[in-house]
């Protein structure tokens, strides 16, 4: 999420979009390096290659708007405004991490920036998004909820029931599918007969649109319309952002069910490189300005790792803290 995306000039806006995409890119690269070196516990599902989707989407949101994310959630959470140091500390399972080491890579949450949580169970965030949308409507808060999910998740029952409920109650939810063409090793064409995930919107009487998920400005444009619609009380939309993950399903999984040619073709459509080139060719930024952004993000990343490394482990007697809500008093 950007500071004030709507009122910034295009130049500032583009610099902010590039900065956020680069934060995600460097965070994922560093996390992968640390994971391969055995420094991070658990699993690591990288969003390398998919950066334009969360940054484009979250640039249309307010701080108090909500997102729900997935097992591949680092990019979504950073795009919504999470701090790199606390993110990295959570991956290191340190006390200073967002969830004090109880969440790890797949379950980061921070209500103060509208991150309701990332979910390791595929499709489980969608009904929660509908519930958050209902809450926003009942409280008349004007908040919008974005539910991020994958192409594979759109075959889960939770996807269908959540969209149906959101549609009949006109809930302020934007369902954003990050279609990276695979669910683990299963290609989308194998588990879905419809051409586009967005085609499924018609079954629920809501708008559905597909967009090039590696084109950040295109993502931003369709999201802005869907967010406006949701905020105006007109109900949910289904967006499909077609993109590609640069790595295997998780770090360490070779991804060799994808042909070399296919991977190379998508590498040429790298969203970070494409946007960098656009900024230069349109004169939105100079090479010096872009290099300065890159140096700053690099420094920020090094500081995040240093913070995580220097942070303490959680104490054993904290293991039960923060797990349950308080007792309900009538
Ligand atoms: C209910 C459930 N079934 C299976 C799994 C194992 N699993 C983890 S990720 C994944 C694939 C999800 O594919 P997609 O929704 O396209 O997301 P992507 O990994 O491509 O981002 C599966 C099957 C799970 N975590 N939860
Ligand atoms: Mg997928």
XYZ file of C-alpha atoms in Angstrom, residues 70-202:
133
model
C -1.888 -17.329 1.025
C 1.082 -19.654 1.577
C 2.839 -17.527 -1.104
C 2.141 -14.343 0.805
C 5.345 -12.371 1.449
C 4.748 -10.095 -1.533
C 1.104 -9.404 -0.638
C 2.009 -8.491 2.928
C 4.950 -6.258 1.985
C 2.777 -4.548 -0.632
C 0.189 -3.762 2.069
C 2.833 -1.983 4.113
C 4.641 -4.559 6.232
C 8.133 -3.765 7.478
C 10.926 -5.845 5.990
C 12.747 -6.246 9.297
C 9.786 -7.714 11.182
C 8.946 -9.900 8.186
C 12.491 -11.220 8.094
C 12.530 -11.749 11.874
C 9.383 -13.878 11.565
C 11.076 -16.026 8.918
C 14.026 -16.456 11.279
C 11.516 -17.469 14.026
C 12.648 -14.621 16.258
C 10.747 -12.884 19.039
C 10.638 -9.592 17.108
C 8.835 -11.136 14.130
C 5.285 -10.109 13.269
C 3.836 -13.135 15.058
C 6.643 -13.564 17.609
C 7.801 -16.714 15.768
C 4.411 -18.427 15.970
C 3.453 -17.746 12.341
C 6.533 -18.223 10.205
C 6.615 -17.640 6.461
C 3.080 -18.875 5.782
C 1.076 -17.194 8.554
C 2.087 -13.563 8.917
C -0.568 -11.125 10.146
C -0.642 -7.499 11.264
C -4.063 -5.997 11.866
C -2.613 -2.481 12.192
C -1.908 -2.397 8.443
C -4.966 -4.435 7.462
C -3.216 -7.776 7.004
C -5.754 -10.205 8.425
C -3.393 -13.074 7.830
C -1.789 -15.427 5.367
C -3.152 -18.963 5.211
C -1.342 -22.231 4.571
C -4.574 -24.089 3.817
C -5.395 -23.512 0.158
C -8.626 -21.523 -0.277
C -9.162 -20.989 3.442
C -8.788 -17.211 3.270
C -11.746 -16.714 0.940
C -14.591 -17.235 3.441
C -12.681 -15.116 5.971
C -12.575 -12.339 3.370
C -16.342 -12.591 2.920
C -16.732 -12.398 6.710
C -14.481 -9.338 6.905
C -16.519 -7.780 4.097
C -19.721 -8.435 6.042
C -18.151 -6.854 9.122
C -17.158 -3.753 7.126
C -20.676 -3.457 5.743
C -22.400 -3.883 9.099
C -20.069 -1.331 10.726
C -20.469 1.016 7.693
C -16.704 1.510 7.860
C -16.203 1.982 4.128
C -13.409 -0.597 4.194
C -12.708 -2.890 1.259
C -11.329 -6.419 1.551
C -8.993 -8.010 -0.983
C -8.776 -11.793 -1.009
C -5.615 -13.016 -2.730
C -5.615 -16.638 -3.849
C -4.118 -18.887 -6.521
C -5.533 -20.542 -9.636
C -5.547 -23.872 -7.800
C -7.575 -22.375 -4.944
C -10.308 -21.404 -7.382
C -11.188 -25.109 -7.608
C -11.869 -25.319 -3.878
C -15.419 -25.247 -2.512
C -14.477 -22.304 -0.309
C -13.902 -20.148 -3.416
C -17.416 -20.792 -4.710
C -19.260 -20.385 -1.434
C -17.358 -17.234 -0.467
C -17.995 -15.548 -3.827
C -21.634 -16.581 -3.795
C -22.165 -15.134 -0.332
C -20.281 -11.939 -1.179
C -22.327 -11.552 -4.334
C -25.812 -12.041 -2.843
C -25.001 -9.630 -0.007
C -23.092 -7.125 -2.195
C -20.109 -7.311 0.135
C -17.119 -4.993 -0.446
C -14.699 -7.742 -1.435
C -12.333 -7.893 -4.396
C -11.316 -11.464 -5.189
C -7.860 -11.390 -6.776
C -6.589 -14.592 -8.345
C -2.838 -14.693 -8.893
C -2.919 -17.174 -11.726
C 0.647 -18.420 -12.041
C -0.540 -21.307 -14.280
C 0.263 -24.065 -11.770
C -1.020 -25.532 -8.526
C 2.131 -27.261 -7.285
C 3.042 -29.367 -10.362
C -0.487 -29.390 -11.833
C -0.991 -27.065 -14.804
C -4.167 -24.988 -14.826
C -5.328 -26.531 -18.105
C -5.469 -29.922 -16.334
C -7.774 -28.920 -13.474
C -10.042 -26.307 -15.058
C -12.155 -26.386 -18.226
C -12.825 -22.672 -18.443
C -10.276 -20.580 -20.284
C -10.050 -17.867 -17.668
C -10.550 -17.973 -13.895
C -12.491 -14.720 -14.315
C -15.049 -16.598 -16.474
C -16.316 -18.050 -13.210
C -17.687 -14.638 -12.173
C -20.673 -15.085 -14.456
